[in-house]
Coordinates of C-alpha atoms in Angstrom, one line a residue:
M27 CA 12.5 97.3 27.1
G28 CA 11.4 94.7 29.6
E29 CA 11.9 90.9 29.7
P30 CA 11.4 89.2 26.4
V31 CA 8.1 87.3 25.9
R32 CA 8.7 83.9 24.8
V33 CA 6.5 82.7 22.0
L34 CA 6.2 79.3 20.3
V35 CA 4.9 78.8 16.7
T36 CA 4.5 75.2 15.6
G37 CA 4.3 74.2 12.1
A38 CA 6.9 77.0 11.7
A39 CA 8.1 75.9 8.3
G40 CA 4.6 76.0 6.8
Q41 CA 2.6 78.5 4.8
I42 CA 0.7 80.2 7.5
A43 CA 3.9 80.7 9.8
Y44 CA 5.7 82.3 6.9
S45 CA 3.2 85.2 7.0
L46 CA 2.8 85.0 10.6
L47 CA 6.3 85.2 12.0
Y48 CA 7.3 88.5 10.3
S49 CA 4.2 90.1 11.7
I50 CA 4.9 88.9 15.4
A51 CA 8.7 89.7 15.0
K52 CA 8.2 93.3 14.0
G53 CA 5.8 94.1 16.9
D54 CA 2.4 94.0 15.4
V55 CA 1.2 91.6 18.1
F56 CA 3.0 92.4 21.5
G57 CA 3.7 96.0 20.7
K58 CA 6.6 98.1 19.2
D59 CA 8.6 98.0 22.6
Q60 CA 8.2 94.3 23.6
P61 CA 11.4 92.1 23.0
L62 CA 10.6 88.6 21.9
I63 CA 12.3 85.2 21.7
L64 CA 10.7 83.1 18.9
V65 CA 10.8 79.5 19.3
L66 CA 9.9 77.5 16.0
L67 CA 8.8 73.9 16.1
D68 CA 8.3 71.6 13.2
I69 CA 9.0 68.1 12.2
T70 CA 12.3 66.7 11.5
P71 CA 12.0 66.4 7.7
M72 CA 11.3 70.2 7.8
M73 CA 14.4 71.2 9.6
T74 CA 16.3 72.4 6.5
V75 CA 13.4 74.5 5.2
L76 CA 13.2 75.9 8.7
E77 CA 16.8 77.0 8.7
G78 CA 15.9 79.0 5.7
V79 CA 13.2 80.7 7.6
V80 CA 15.5 81.5 10.4
M81 CA 18.0 83.1 8.0
E82 CA 15.2 85.2 6.6
L83 CA 14.2 86.4 10.1
Q84 CA 17.8 87.2 10.8
D85 CA 18.0 89.2 7.6
C86 CA 14.9 91.2 8.4
A87 CA 17.1 92.8 11.0
L88 CA 14.4 93.3 13.4
P89 CA 15.2 95.3 16.6
L90 CA 12.7 93.3 18.9
L91 CA 13.9 89.9 18.0
R92 CA 16.5 88.7 20.8
E93 CA 16.5 85.1 19.7
V94 CA 15.2 82.6 17.3
I95 CA 15.2 78.9 18.3
P96 CA 14.4 76.2 15.6
T97 CA 13.8 72.8 17.0
D98 CA 12.1 69.4 16.3
K99 CA 12.1 68.6 20.0
E100 CA 9.1 69.2 22.3
E101 CA 11.0 69.5 25.4
V102 CA 13.1 72.5 23.9
A103 CA 9.9 74.0 22.1
F104 CA 7.5 74.2 25.1
K105 CA 10.0 75.3 27.8
D106 CA 8.9 78.4 29.8
L107 CA 6.5 79.6 27.3
D108 CA 4.4 82.7 27.7
I109 CA 2.2 82.1 24.5
A110 CA 2.0 79.0 22.3
I111 CA 0.4 79.3 18.7
L112 CA -0.3 75.8 17.6
V113 CA -0.4 76.0 13.8
G114 CA 1.0 72.7 12.9
S115 CA -1.5 69.8 12.4
M116 CA -1.9 66.9 10.0
P117 CA -3.5 68.2 7.0
R118 CA -6.5 66.5 5.3
R119 CA -5.2 64.4 2.3
E120 CA -7.3 63.5 -0.7
G121 CA -9.8 60.6 0.0
M122 CA -9.0 61.0 3.8
E123 CA -12.0 60.4 6.1
R124 CA -12.6 63.1 8.7
K125 CA -12.2 60.4 11.3
D126 CA -8.7 59.4 10.1
L127 CA -7.7 63.1 10.4
L128 CA -9.1 63.4 13.8
K129 CA -7.0 60.3 14.8
A130 CA -3.8 61.6 13.4
N131 CA -4.4 65.0 15.2
V132 CA -5.4 63.6 18.5
K133 CA -2.1 62.1 18.7
I134 CA -0.4 65.2 17.9
F135 CA -2.4 67.5 20.3
K136 CA -2.1 64.9 23.1
S137 CA 1.6 65.0 23.0
Q138 CA 1.8 68.9 22.7
G139 CA -0.8 69.2 25.5
A140 CA 1.4 67.0 27.7
A141 CA 4.5 68.9 26.8
L142 CA 2.7 72.2 27.7
D143 CA 1.9 70.7 31.1
K144 CA 5.4 69.6 31.7
Y145 CA 7.6 72.4 30.5
A146 CA 5.5 75.6 29.9
K147 CA 4.6 78.3 32.4
K148 CA 1.2 77.6 34.0
T149 CA 0.2 81.3 33.0
V150 CA 0.8 80.2 29.2
K151 CA -1.9 81.3 26.8
V152 CA -2.5 78.6 24.0
V153 CA -4.0 79.3 20.7
V154 CA -4.8 76.4 18.4
V155 CA -5.1 77.1 14.8
G156 CA -4.4 73.6 13.2
N157 CA -7.6 71.8 12.2
P158 CA -9.9 70.6 13.3
A159 CA -9.0 73.5 15.6
N160 CA -11.9 73.3 18.1
T161 CA -11.3 69.6 19.0
N162 CA -7.5 69.9 18.7
C163 CA -7.8 72.5 21.3
L164 CA -10.0 70.6 23.6
I165 CA -7.6 67.4 23.3
A166 CA -4.5 69.8 24.1
S167 CA -6.3 71.3 27.2
K168 CA -7.5 67.9 28.6
S169 CA -3.9 66.7 28.1
A170 CA -2.5 69.6 30.1
P171 CA -4.5 69.4 33.4
S172 CA -2.5 71.7 35.4
I173 CA -2.9 74.7 33.0
P174 CA -6.4 76.5 33.4
K175 CA -8.9 75.4 30.7
E176 CA -9.6 79.2 30.1
N177 CA -5.9 79.6 29.0
F178 CA -6.8 77.6 25.7
S179 CA -8.5 79.2 22.9
C180 CA -8.8 78.3 19.1
L181 CA -9.0 80.5 16.1
T182 CA -12.3 81.5 14.8
R183 CA -11.1 85.2 14.3
L184 CA -10.6 84.4 10.5
D185 CA -14.2 83.6 10.0
H186 CA -15.0 86.6 12.2
N187 CA -12.9 88.8 9.9
R188 CA -14.5 87.2 6.7
A189 CA -18.0 88.0 8.2
K190 CA -16.9 91.6 9.0
S191 CA -15.4 92.2 5.5
Q192 CA -18.5 90.8 3.6
I193 CA -20.8 93.2 5.4
A194 CA -18.4 96.1 4.8
L195 CA -18.1 95.2 1.0
K196 CA -22.0 94.9 0.8
L197 CA -22.3 98.4 2.3
G198 CA -19.3 100.1 0.7
V199 CA -17.7 101.0 4.2
T200 CA -14.5 99.9 5.6
A201 CA -14.1 96.7 7.8
N202 CA -13.4 99.1 10.7
D203 CA -16.9 100.4 10.4
V204 CA -18.4 97.3 11.2
K205 CA -18.3 95.5 14.8
N206 CA -19.7 92.9 16.9
V207 CA -20.4 90.2 14.3
I208 CA -20.2 86.8 16.0
I209 CA -19.1 83.4 15.0
W210 CA -20.9 80.6 17.0
G211 CA -19.6 77.1 17.1
N212 CA -17.1 75.1 15.1
H213 CA -14.5 76.3 12.7
S214 CA -16.2 74.2 10.0
S215 CA -18.8 74.7 7.5
T216 CA -21.5 74.3 10.4
Q217 CA -20.2 77.6 12.0
Y218 CA -23.0 80.2 12.4
P219 CA -21.9 83.7 11.5
D220 CA -24.5 86.0 13.3
V221 CA -25.0 89.7 12.5
N222 CA -28.2 90.1 14.7
H223 CA -26.2 91.9 17.1
A224 CA -23.7 93.6 14.8
K225 CA -23.4 97.4 14.3
V226 CA -22.2 99.4 11.3
N227 CA -21.1 103.0 11.3
L228 CA -23.0 104.7 8.5
K229 CA -22.1 108.4 8.0
G230 CA -21.2 108.8 11.8
K231 CA -24.3 107.0 13.0
E232 CA -24.4 103.5 14.4
V233 CA -26.9 101.4 12.8
G234 CA -27.9 97.6 13.1
V235 CA -26.6 95.5 10.2
Y236 CA -30.0 94.2 9.4
E237 CA -31.3 97.7 9.4
A238 CA -28.4 98.9 7.3
I239 CA -28.5 96.3 4.6
K240 CA -32.3 95.9 4.3
D241 CA -32.1 92.5 2.6
D242 CA -32.9 89.7 5.2
S243 CA -32.7 87.0 2.6
W244 CA -29.1 87.8 1.6
L245 CA -28.2 87.8 5.4
K246 CA -29.8 84.6 6.1
G247 CA -28.7 83.0 3.0
D248 CA -25.8 83.8 0.7
F249 CA -23.9 85.8 3.3
I250 CA -23.8 82.9 5.7
L251 CA -22.9 80.4 2.9
T252 CA -20.0 82.7 1.7
V253 CA -18.4 83.0 5.3
Q254 CA -18.9 79.2 5.9
Q255 CA -17.3 78.1 2.6
R256 CA -14.8 80.8 2.1
G257 CA -11.8 78.7 3.1
A258 CA -12.8 76.2 0.4
A259 CA -13.2 79.1 -2.1
V260 CA -9.7 80.3 -1.4
I261 CA -8.3 76.8 -1.9
K262 CA -10.1 76.4 -5.3
A263 CA -8.7 79.8 -6.6
R264 CA -5.2 79.6 -5.3
K265 CA -4.7 75.8 -5.0
L266 CA -3.4 76.5 -1.4
S267 CA -5.3 77.2 1.8
S268 CA -5.6 80.8 3.4
A269 CA -2.3 81.9 4.8
M270 CA -2.1 85.7 4.6
S271 CA -5.7 86.1 6.0
A272 CA -5.0 83.3 8.6
A273 CA -1.9 84.9 9.8
K274 CA -3.6 88.3 10.3
A275 CA -6.5 86.6 12.1
I276 CA -3.9 85.0 14.5
C277 CA -2.3 88.4 15.2
D278 CA -5.7 89.9 15.9
H279 CA -6.6 87.1 18.3
V280 CA -3.4 87.2 20.1
R281 CA -3.1 90.8 20.3
D282 CA -6.7 91.0 21.8
I283 CA -5.8 88.3 24.4
W284 CA -2.6 90.5 25.4
F285 CA -4.1 93.9 25.3
G286 CA -7.8 93.3 25.7
T287 CA -10.7 94.2 23.5
P288 CA -11.6 97.8 22.6
A289 CA -14.6 99.4 24.8
G290 CA -18.0 98.5 23.5
E291 CA -16.7 95.7 21.1
F292 CA -16.6 92.0 21.3
V293 CA -14.8 89.2 19.2
S294 CA -15.2 85.7 18.5
M295 CA -13.0 82.9 19.8
G296 CA -13.3 79.3 20.5
V297 CA -13.2 78.7 24.2
I298 CA -14.5 76.2 26.8
S299 CA -18.2 76.4 27.0
D300 CA -18.5 75.7 30.7
G301 CA -20.8 78.2 32.4
N302 CA -22.2 79.9 29.1
S303 CA -25.8 81.2 29.3
Y304 CA -26.5 80.2 25.6
G305 CA -27.6 76.7 26.1
V306 CA -24.4 75.3 24.6
P307 CA -23.5 71.9 26.4
E308 CA -20.6 72.0 28.8
D309 CA -17.2 70.9 28.1
L310 CA -17.1 71.7 24.3
L311 CA -14.6 74.0 22.6
Y312 CA -17.1 76.3 21.0
S313 CA -16.8 79.8 19.4
F314 CA -18.5 82.5 21.4
P315 CA -18.5 86.3 21.5
V316 CA -16.2 87.3 24.3
V317 CA -14.7 90.5 25.8
I318 CA -11.1 90.4 27.1
K319 CA -9.5 92.4 29.9
D320 CA -6.4 91.8 31.9
K321 CA -5.5 88.7 29.6
T322 CA -8.8 87.1 30.7
W323 CA -11.9 86.5 28.5
K324 CA -15.4 86.6 29.5
F325 CA -18.7 85.6 27.7
V326 CA -20.8 88.5 26.3
E327 CA -24.1 87.8 28.3
G328 CA -27.6 88.6 27.6
L329 CA -27.8 88.7 23.8
P330 CA -31.3 87.6 22.7
I331 CA -31.3 84.6 20.4
N332 CA -34.1 84.2 17.9
D333 CA -35.3 80.8 16.5
F334 CA -33.2 81.1 13.4
S335 CA -29.9 81.3 15.4
R336 CA -31.0 78.8 18.0
E337 CA -31.3 76.2 15.2
K338 CA -27.9 77.0 13.8
M339 CA -26.2 77.2 17.2
D340 CA -27.5 73.7 18.0
L341 CA -26.5 72.3 14.7
T342 CA -22.9 73.3 15.2
A343 CA -22.9 72.2 18.9
K344 CA -24.2 68.8 17.7
E345 CA -21.1 68.4 15.3
L346 CA -18.7 69.4 18.0
A347 CA -20.2 66.9 20.4
E348 CA -19.8 64.1 17.9
E349 CA -16.2 65.2 17.0
K350 CA -15.3 65.2 20.6
E351 CA -16.7 61.8 21.3
T352 CA -14.6 60.3 18.4
A353 CA -11.5 62.2 19.6
V354 CA -11.8 61.1 23.2
E355 CA -12.2 57.5 22.1
F356 CA -8.9 58.0 20.3
L357 CA -7.4 59.8 23.2
S358 CA -7.6 56.7 25.5
S359 CA -5.7 54.6 22.8
A360 CA -3.2 57.4 21.7

């Protein structure tokens, strides 16, 4: 047993965190022999609820959990962090314009970025989950100039897992038999789930997804729409947003940062676009296919992009550029 890893989860009294904290604390993310200190941040009105979460974590009697620190203070929450998982954000209320949502979140993520800059380790890995995740992540990074941009990523692994699972369901295989799907762009309904480079294991043989499914109109139509709109479909059915699946995706994302991606496989995550070879403008937080080794991600290079993909990749980049422009305006006044 080495030194404990210090992990912050924000929005810690919320739905996603309720599924996430148990998985982290029992060793699903950092390994079965890695001790942990969990720091739980939420807003002051949620402190009583958070106390209940702390009680439950204690009652799980987990061997890896060295300490649990509930707080509503940024200077406590962000101190000496190894990993920050920023789940908390201002949710969209009925009748709220996207612009209002952006404004409220710019304030939150500017403040948290500044706290990371001031209190966290410079090697901290920051994962943004709270929506609009890509732009929130960019704002946090811009507010933490002393932490490398590459240390910031946002969650598109849920979309990635959704795409993987839709293909698996269609072919009657397990999700593990499908690899190298890609989510390009924004974690919004403009995201582009791309299976042109994906492979599926059919009876021990690796086959391209287009070849395996033999239904191009489904792959270019309903498949894409299903993945793009899955979040809304879950809300419609459950009257609550995805929590179990979001927590699982966060675990996958962080575990891959920590331990690296398996040989021959790549994953999707929102990262800074600087230096990409896919014609995505610089200084956007955009979801790309990446491989990870030694806690460092690299773009997957050299994938051929057809016209259908190009159009969809540009569309989601345009949305991100517009979001960024609005957010940066608010940033100067926040």
